[in-house]
PDB file of C-alpha atoms in Angstrom:
ATOM      1  CA  SER C   5     -74.655 130.693 147.606  1.00  0.00           C
ATOM      2  CA  GLN C   6     -75.088 131.665 143.984  1.00  0.00           C
ATOM      3  CA  THR C   7     -75.409 129.239 141.095  1.00  0.00           C
ATOM      4  CA  ILE C   8     -75.754 129.625 137.347  1.00  0.00           C
ATOM      5  CA  HIS C   9     -77.599 127.169 135.143  1.00  0.00           C
ATOM      6  CA  GLN C  10     -77.195 126.995 131.407  1.00  0.00           C
ATOM      7  CA  TRP C  11     -78.837 124.565 129.029  1.00  0.00           C
ATOM      8  CA  PRO C  12     -78.704 122.552 126.920  1.00  0.00           C
ATOM      9  CA  ALA C  13     -75.136 121.292 127.185  1.00  0.00           C
ATOM     10  CA  THR C  14     -74.984 120.305 123.527  1.00  0.00           C
ATOM     11  CA  LEU C  15     -77.165 121.161 120.568  1.00  0.00           C
ATOM     12  CA  VAL C  16     -77.118 120.204 116.896  1.00  0.00           C
ATOM     13  CA  GLN C  17     -79.272 122.353 114.650  1.00  0.00           C
ATOM     14  CA  PRO C  18     -79.731 122.614 110.890  1.00  0.00           C
ATOM     15  CA  VAL C  19     -78.948 125.826 109.047  1.00  0.00           C
ATOM     16  CA  GLY C  20     -81.949 128.132 108.997  1.00  0.00           C
ATOM     17  CA  SER C  21     -83.531 126.751 112.148  1.00  0.00           C
ATOM     18  CA  PRO C  22     -84.282 128.901 115.204  1.00  0.00           C
ATOM     19  CA  LEU C  23     -82.255 128.940 118.396  1.00  0.00           C
ATOM     20  CA  SER C  24     -83.054 129.531 122.033  1.00  0.00           C
ATOM     21  CA  LEU C  25     -80.469 129.121 124.780  1.00  0.00           C
ATOM     22  CA  GLU C  26     -81.463 129.852 128.337  1.00  0.00           C
ATOM     23  CA  CYS C  27     -79.461 130.883 131.368  1.00  0.00           C
ATOM     24  CA  THR C  28     -80.672 131.441 134.910  1.00  0.00           C
ATOM     25  CA  VAL C  29     -78.928 132.601 138.044  1.00  0.00           C
ATOM     26  CA  GLU C  30     -79.967 131.708 141.577  1.00  0.00           C
ATOM     27  CA  GLY C  31     -79.041 133.167 144.919  1.00  0.00           C
ATOM     28  CA  THR C  32     -78.587 136.812 143.988  1.00  0.00           C
ATOM     29  CA  SER C  33     -80.593 139.766 142.752  1.00  0.00           C
ATOM     30  CA  ASN C  34     -80.060 142.163 139.865  1.00  0.00           C
ATOM     31  CA  PRO C  35     -76.875 140.580 138.548  1.00  0.00           C
ATOM     32  CA  ASN C  36     -75.053 141.726 135.438  1.00  0.00           C
ATOM     33  CA  LEU C  37     -75.539 139.028 132.787  1.00  0.00           C
ATOM     34  CA  TYR C  38     -73.409 138.167 129.776  1.00  0.00           C
ATOM     35  CA  TRP C  39     -73.379 135.942 126.692  1.00  0.00           C
ATOM     36  CA  TYR C  40     -70.015 134.952 125.222  1.00  0.00           C
ATOM     37  CA  ARG C  41     -69.168 132.785 122.222  1.00  0.00           C
ATOM     38  CA  GLN C  42     -66.005 130.816 121.635  1.00  0.00           C
ATOM     39  CA  ALA C  43     -65.245 129.455 118.182  1.00  0.00           C
ATOM     40  CA  ALA C  44     -63.041 126.374 118.007  1.00  0.00           C
ATOM     41  CA  GLY C  45     -59.484 127.237 119.060  1.00  0.00           C
ATOM     42  CA  ARG C  46     -60.311 130.894 119.583  1.00  0.00           C
ATOM     43  CA  GLY C  47     -60.764 133.266 122.504  1.00  0.00           C
ATOM     44  CA  LEU C  48     -64.040 134.369 124.016  1.00  0.00           C
ATOM     45  CA  GLN C  49     -66.087 136.934 122.146  1.00  0.00           C
ATOM     46  CA  LEU C  50     -68.545 139.038 124.132  1.00  0.00           C
ATOM     47  CA  LEU C  51     -71.932 138.982 122.380  1.00  0.00           C
ATOM     48  CA  PHE C  52     -74.360 140.685 124.766  1.00  0.00           C
ATOM     49  CA  TYR C  53     -74.472 142.004 128.276  1.00  0.00           C
ATOM     50  CA  SER C  54     -77.280 143.256 130.473  1.00  0.00           C
ATOM     51  CA  VAL C  55     -77.310 145.419 133.585  1.00  0.00           C
ATOM     52  CA  GLY C  56     -81.043 145.034 134.236  1.00  0.00           C
ATOM     53  CA  ILE C  57     -84.371 143.701 133.020  1.00  0.00           C
ATOM     54  CA  GLY C  58     -84.969 144.723 129.428  1.00  0.00           C
ATOM     55  CA  GLN C  59     -81.543 146.389 129.167  1.00  0.00           C
ATOM     56  CA  ILE C  60     -79.416 144.663 126.532  1.00  0.00           C
ATOM     57  CA  SER C  61     -76.163 145.882 125.007  1.00  0.00           C
ATOM     58  CA  SER C  62     -74.886 144.225 121.863  1.00  0.00           C
ATOM     59  CA  GLU C  63     -71.181 144.006 121.169  1.00  0.00           C
ATOM     60  CA  VAL C  64     -71.138 142.407 117.749  1.00  0.00           C
ATOM     61  CA  PRO C  65     -73.591 142.837 114.847  1.00  0.00           C
ATOM     62  CA  GLN C  66     -74.985 139.430 113.948  1.00  0.00           C
ATOM     63  CA  ASN C  67     -78.150 137.446 113.505  1.00  0.00           C
ATOM     64  CA  LEU C  68     -78.348 136.695 117.224  1.00  0.00           C
ATOM     65  CA  SER C  69     -80.403 138.537 119.804  1.00  0.00           C
ATOM     66  CA  ALA C  70     -80.691 138.464 123.572  1.00  0.00           C
ATOM     67  CA  SER C  71     -83.479 139.134 126.001  1.00  0.00           C
ATOM     68  CA  ARG C  72     -83.812 139.440 129.739  1.00  0.00           C
ATOM     69  CA  PRO C  73     -87.465 138.841 130.574  1.00  0.00           C
ATOM     70  CA  GLN C  74     -86.802 138.376 134.289  1.00  0.00           C
ATOM     71  CA  ASP C  75     -84.156 139.622 136.681  1.00  0.00           C
ATOM     72  CA  ARG C  76     -82.143 136.410 136.695  1.00  0.00           C
ATOM     73  CA  GLN C  77     -82.979 134.996 133.275  1.00  0.00           C
ATOM     74  CA  PHE C  78     -81.008 135.640 130.122  1.00  0.00           C
ATOM     75  CA  ILE C  79     -81.958 134.163 126.750  1.00  0.00           C
ATOM     76  CA  LEU C  80     -79.955 133.992 123.535  1.00  0.00           C
ATOM     77  CA  SER C  81     -81.974 133.594 120.354  1.00  0.00           C
ATOM     78  CA  SER C  82     -81.791 133.430 116.617  1.00  0.00           C
ATOM     79  CA  LYS C  83     -84.545 133.254 114.023  1.00  0.00           C
ATOM     80  CA  LYS C  84     -82.358 131.539 111.434  1.00  0.00           C
ATOM     81  CA  LEU C  85     -79.039 129.919 112.293  1.00  0.00           C
ATOM     82  CA  LEU C  86     -76.000 130.209 110.052  1.00  0.00           C
ATOM     83  CA  LEU C  87     -73.073 127.802 109.803  1.00  0.00           C
ATOM     84  CA  SER C  88     -70.892 130.497 111.341  1.00  0.00           C
ATOM     85  CA  ASP C  89     -73.025 130.448 114.483  1.00  0.00           C
ATOM     86  CA  SER C  90     -71.420 127.162 115.532  1.00  0.00           C
ATOM     87  CA  GLY C  91     -69.387 127.443 118.698  1.00  0.00           C
ATOM     88  CA  PHE C  92     -69.286 127.173 122.453  1.00  0.00           C
ATOM     89  CA  TYR C  93     -71.743 129.578 124.069  1.00  0.00           C
ATOM     90  CA  LEU C  94     -71.185 130.692 127.621  1.00  0.00           C
ATOM     91  CA  CYS C  95     -73.438 132.576 129.965  1.00  0.00           C
ATOM     92  CA  ALA C  96     -71.904 134.492 132.860  1.00  0.00           C
ATOM     93  CA  TRP C  97     -72.966 136.769 135.687  1.00  0.00           C
ATOM     94  CA  SER C  98     -71.379 139.255 138.060  1.00  0.00           C
ATOM     95  CA  PHE C  99     -72.415 141.333 141.022  1.00  0.00           C
ATOM     96  CA  VAL C 100     -73.467 144.859 140.187  1.00  0.00           C
ATOM     97  CA  THR C 101     -70.464 146.586 141.680  1.00  0.00           C
ATOM     98  CA  PHE C 102     -67.324 147.848 140.061  1.00  0.00           C
ATOM     99  CA  ASN C 103     -64.646 145.349 139.169  1.00  0.00           C
ATOM    100  CA  GLU C 104     -66.507 142.250 140.215  1.00  0.00           C
ATOM    101  CA  LYS C 105     -65.367 138.919 138.836  1.00  0.00           C
ATOM    102  CA  LEU C 106     -67.404 136.877 136.385  1.00  0.00           C
ATOM    103  CA  PHE C 107     -68.969 133.524 137.183  1.00  0.00           C
ATOM    104  CA  PHE C 108     -69.468 131.337 134.129  1.00  0.00           C
ATOM    105  CA  GLY C 109     -71.941 128.617 133.341  1.00  0.00           C
ATOM    106  CA  SER C 110     -70.922 125.264 131.946  1.00  0.00           C
ATOM    107  CA  GLY C 111     -71.592 126.274 128.354  1.00  0.00           C
ATOM    108  CA  THR C 112     -73.547 125.019 125.352  1.00  0.00           C
ATOM    109  CA  GLN C 113     -71.735 123.419 122.437  1.00  0.00           C
ATOM    110  CA  LEU C 114     -73.746 124.401 119.357  1.00  0.00           C
ATOM    111  CA  SER C 115     -73.154 122.702 116.021  1.00  0.00           C
ATOM    112  CA  VAL C 116     -74.963 124.126 113.028  1.00  0.00           C
ATOM    113  CA  LEU C 117     -75.015 121.679 110.109  1.00  0.00           C
TER     114      LEU C 117
ATOM    115  CA  ASP Z  14     -60.300 149.176 125.115  1.00  0.00           C
ATOM    116  CA  ALA Z  15     -56.789 148.498 126.395  1.00  0.00           C
ATOM    117  CA  LYS Z  16     -55.275 145.307 124.979  1.00  0.00           C
ATOM    118  CA  THR Z  17     -53.213 142.525 126.509  1.00  0.00           C
ATOM    119  CA  THR Z  18     -50.518 140.370 124.905  1.00  0.00           C
ATOM    120  CA  GLN Z  19     -49.752 136.854 126.086  1.00  0.00           C
ATOM    121  CA  PRO Z  20     -47.646 134.010 124.694  1.00  0.00           C
ATOM    122  CA  ASN Z  21     -49.749 131.493 122.811  1.00  0.00           C
ATOM    123  CA  SER Z  22     -48.428 128.528 124.780  1.00  0.00           C
ATOM    124  CA  MET Z  23     -46.131 127.517 127.603  1.00  0.00           C
ATOM    125  CA  GLU Z  24     -44.946 124.289 129.156  1.00  0.00           C
ATOM    126  CA  SER Z  25     -43.941 123.547 132.704  1.00  0.00           C
ATOM    127  CA  ASN Z  26     -42.955 120.509 134.722  1.00  0.00           C
ATOM    128  CA  GLU Z  27     -45.260 119.206 137.377  1.00  0.00           C
ATOM    129  CA  GLU Z  28     -44.572 120.438 140.917  1.00  0.00           C
ATOM    130  CA  GLU Z  29     -42.507 123.375 139.688  1.00  0.00           C
ATOM    131  CA  PRO Z  30     -43.485 127.063 139.743  1.00  0.00           C
ATOM    132  CA  VAL Z  31     -44.997 128.599 136.617  1.00  0.00           C
ATOM    133  CA  HIS Z  32     -44.757 132.241 135.616  1.00  0.00           C
ATOM    134  CA  LEU Z  33     -47.291 133.349 133.023  1.00  0.00           C
ATOM    135  CA  PRO Z  34     -46.517 136.785 131.570  1.00  0.00           C
ATOM    136  CA  CYS Z  35     -48.916 139.415 130.265  1.00  0.00           C
ATOM    137  CA  ASN Z  36     -48.129 142.751 128.622  1.00  0.00           C
ATOM    138  CA  HIS Z  37     -50.592 145.618 128.781  1.00  0.00           C
ATOM    139  CA  SER Z  38     -48.623 148.690 127.776  1.00  0.00           C
ATOM    140  CA  THR Z  39     -51.727 150.821 127.110  1.00  0.00           C
ATOM    141  CA  ILE Z  40     -53.298 150.189 130.506  1.00  0.00           C
ATOM    142  CA  SER Z  41     -55.069 153.163 132.034  1.00  0.00           C
ATOM    143  CA  GLY Z  42     -54.922 154.217 135.659  1.00  0.00           C
ATOM    144  CA  THR Z  43     -58.336 152.775 136.450  1.00  0.00           C
ATOM    145  CA  ASP Z  44     -57.930 149.415 134.687  1.00  0.00           C
ATOM    146  CA  TYR Z  45     -57.842 146.371 136.937  1.00  0.00           C
ATOM    147  CA  ILE Z  46     -55.872 143.308 135.830  1.00  0.00           C
ATOM    148  CA  HIS Z  47     -57.906 140.106 135.937  1.00  0.00           C
ATOM    149  CA  TRP Z  48     -56.804 136.522 135.314  1.00  0.00           C
ATOM    150  CA  TYR Z  49     -59.104 133.656 134.405  1.00  0.00           C
ATOM    151  CA  ARG Z  50     -58.398 130.103 133.330  1.00  0.00           C
ATOM    152  CA  GLN Z  51     -60.401 127.715 131.184  1.00  0.00           C
ATOM    153  CA  LEU Z  52     -60.199 123.947 131.321  1.00  0.00           C
ATOM    154  CA  PRO Z  53     -61.251 121.972 128.226  1.00  0.00           C
ATOM    155  CA  SER Z  54     -64.996 122.078 127.517  1.00  0.00           C
ATOM    156  CA  GLN Z  55     -65.679 124.240 130.562  1.00  0.00           C
ATOM    157  CA  GLY Z  56     -66.430 127.875 131.229  1.00  0.00           C
ATOM    158  CA  PRO Z  57     -63.610 130.139 132.428  1.00  0.00           C
ATOM    159  CA  GLU Z  58     -62.847 130.260 136.122  1.00  0.00           C
ATOM    160  CA  TYR Z  59     -61.737 133.360 137.997  1.00  0.00           C
ATOM    161  CA  VAL Z  60     -58.173 133.127 139.319  1.00  0.00           C
ATOM    162  CA  ILE Z  61     -57.102 136.491 140.702  1.00  0.00           C
ATOM    163  CA  HIS Z  62     -57.154 140.229 140.075  1.00  0.00           C
ATOM    164  CA  GLY Z  63     -55.290 143.349 141.177  1.00  0.00           C
ATOM    165  CA  LEU Z  64     -54.733 147.046 140.557  1.00  0.00           C
ATOM    166  CA  THR Z  65     -51.239 148.094 141.668  1.00  0.00           C
ATOM    167  CA  SER Z  66     -50.026 145.899 144.492  1.00  0.00           C
ATOM    168  CA  ASN Z  67     -49.107 142.244 144.269  1.00  0.00           C
ATOM    169  CA  VAL Z  68     -51.916 139.917 145.271  1.00  0.00           C
ATOM    170  CA  ASN Z  69     -52.038 136.413 146.684  1.00  0.00           C
ATOM    171  CA  ASN Z  70     -54.847 133.926 147.079  1.00  0.00           C
ATOM    172  CA  ARG Z  71     -55.179 130.195 147.469  1.00  0.00           C
ATOM    173  CA  MET Z  72     -54.901 129.601 143.739  1.00  0.00           C
ATOM    174  CA  ALA Z  73     -52.071 131.874 142.652  1.00  0.00           C
ATOM    175  CA  SER Z  74     -50.119 135.090 143.046  1.00  0.00           C
ATOM    176  CA  LEU Z  75     -50.235 138.141 140.830  1.00  0.00           C
ATOM    177  CA  ALA Z  76     -47.127 140.253 140.428  1.00  0.00           C
ATOM    178  CA  ILE Z  77     -47.734 143.670 138.872  1.00  0.00           C
ATOM    179  CA  ALA Z  78     -44.897 145.758 137.458  1.00  0.00           C
ATOM    180  CA  GLU Z  79     -44.341 149.139 139.034  1.00  0.00           C
ATOM    181  CA  ASP Z  80     -45.337 150.930 135.815  1.00  0.00           C
ATOM    182  CA  ARG Z  81     -48.326 148.530 135.472  1.00  0.00           C
ATOM    183  CA  LYS Z  82     -47.457 147.803 131.857  1.00  0.00           C
ATOM    184  CA  SER Z  83     -47.003 144.121 132.554  1.00  0.00           C
ATOM    185  CA  SER Z  84     -47.990 141.499 135.067  1.00  0.00           C
ATOM    186  CA  THR Z  85     -47.183 137.878 135.874  1.00  0.00           C
ATOM    187  CA  LEU Z  86     -49.441 135.162 137.160  1.00  0.00           C
ATOM    188  CA  ILE Z  87     -47.524 132.791 139.391  1.00  0.00           C
ATOM    189  CA  LEU Z  88     -48.602 129.228 140.104  1.00  0.00           C
ATOM    190  CA  HIS Z  89     -46.344 128.210 142.939  1.00  0.00           C
ATOM    191  CA  ARG Z  90     -46.436 124.480 142.406  1.00  0.00           C
ATOM    192  CA  ALA Z  91     -48.042 123.325 139.190  1.00  0.00           C
ATOM    193  CA  THR Z  92     -50.168 120.206 139.110  1.00  0.00           C
ATOM    194  CA  LEU Z  93     -51.669 118.380 136.157  1.00  0.00           C
ATOM    195  CA  ARG Z  94     -54.999 119.998 137.011  1.00  0.00           C
ATOM    196  CA  ASP Z  95     -53.485 123.411 136.266  1.00  0.00           C
ATOM    197  CA  ALA Z  96     -53.282 122.581 132.564  1.00  0.00           C
ATOM    198  CA  ALA Z  97     -55.626 125.136 130.983  1.00  0.00           C
ATOM    199  CA  VAL Z  98     -55.828 128.270 128.892  1.00  0.00           C
ATOM    200  CA  TYR Z  99     -55.008 131.326 131.021  1.00  0.00           C
ATOM    201  CA  TYR Z 100     -56.481 134.704 130.122  1.00  0.00           C
ATOM    202  CA  CYS Z 101     -55.118 138.058 131.217  1.00  0.00           C
ATOM    203  CA  ILE Z 102     -57.793 140.744 130.930  1.00  0.00           C
ATOM    204  CA  LEU Z 103     -58.114 144.425 131.699  1.00  0.00           C
ATOM    205  CA  TYR Z 104     -61.366 145.453 133.332  1.00  0.00           C
ATOM    206  CA  ASN Z 105     -62.124 148.874 131.946  1.00  0.00           C
ATOM    207  CA  PHE Z 106     -63.439 151.356 134.506  1.00  0.00           C
ATOM    208  CA  GLY Z 107     -66.961 152.433 133.664  1.00  0.00           C
ATOM    209  CA  ASN Z 108     -67.611 149.489 131.372  1.00  0.00           C
ATOM    210  CA  GLU Z 109     -69.737 146.620 132.557  1.00  0.00           C
ATOM    211  CA  LYS Z 110     -67.864 143.959 130.669  1.00  0.00           C
ATOM    212  CA  LEU Z 111     -64.730 141.880 130.321  1.00  0.00           C
ATOM    213  CA  THR Z 112     -63.261 141.208 126.891  1.00  0.00           C
ATOM    214  CA  PHE Z 113     -61.128 138.083 126.535  1.00  0.00           C
ATOM    215  CA  GLY Z 114     -58.166 137.569 124.199  1.00  0.00           C
ATOM    216  CA  THR Z 115     -56.828 134.193 123.083  1.00  0.00           C
ATOM    217  CA  GLY Z 116     -54.832 133.516 126.248  1.00  0.00           C
ATOM    218  CA  THR Z 117     -51.873 131.217 126.998  1.00  0.00           C
ATOM    219  CA  ARG Z 118     -52.303 127.471 126.731  1.00  0.00           C
ATOM    220  CA  LEU Z 119     -50.382 125.968 129.651  1.00  0.00           C
ATOM    221  CA  THR Z 120     -49.228 122.362 129.379  1.00  0.00           C
ATOM    222  CA  ILE Z 121     -47.990 120.571 132.478  1.00  0.00           C
ATOM    223  CA  ILE Z 122     -45.449 117.828 131.916  1.00  0.00           C
ATOM    224  CA  PRO Z 123     -45.629 114.944 134.412  1.00  0.00           C
TER     225      PRO Z 123
END
């Protein structure tokens, strides 16, 4: 069976510090991978998605970036965090076929102070 | 991308059926209708999806209007564990992504 791991669960970072959130998927090959962000009381905003190693599509201009160094690894990064980067970050994956459902990780609650 | 409209919140009594509506008047012929739910401090969970015909699974039923401009998620017998935010989403053919709106916050009254 497939599993998705996302860490850390919570993170408190000062403004201007770097960020690295990691997500890995087990039990499948060549999944589609996604990063979403949810601000407090808001819906989910798609940040990045990837259909293969090194292939990253960005949905929203921002100071965040994503990388996919391995088939089942997806990393969200920032060189300098802003207060507005606070939120609940979710990694998700899907099979690489049309109309497949998303499987979400447990999320990272990021507070930028 | 086609948009969906859902009520911000709904309440239902425990052990009664719940009908969660979703409007998607600009849906295209190749858009699938997906439903997810999110419990507090957790990632969303897939509930059900469909294209034209009504669908049933162990979690819920999905009723799709004949013109496909609206749909209804049906929880047949609500429990306290069904309290969550429910998202109705259109999966756009050819796009490798799902875009979530703000959803409906469902409260279950004991």
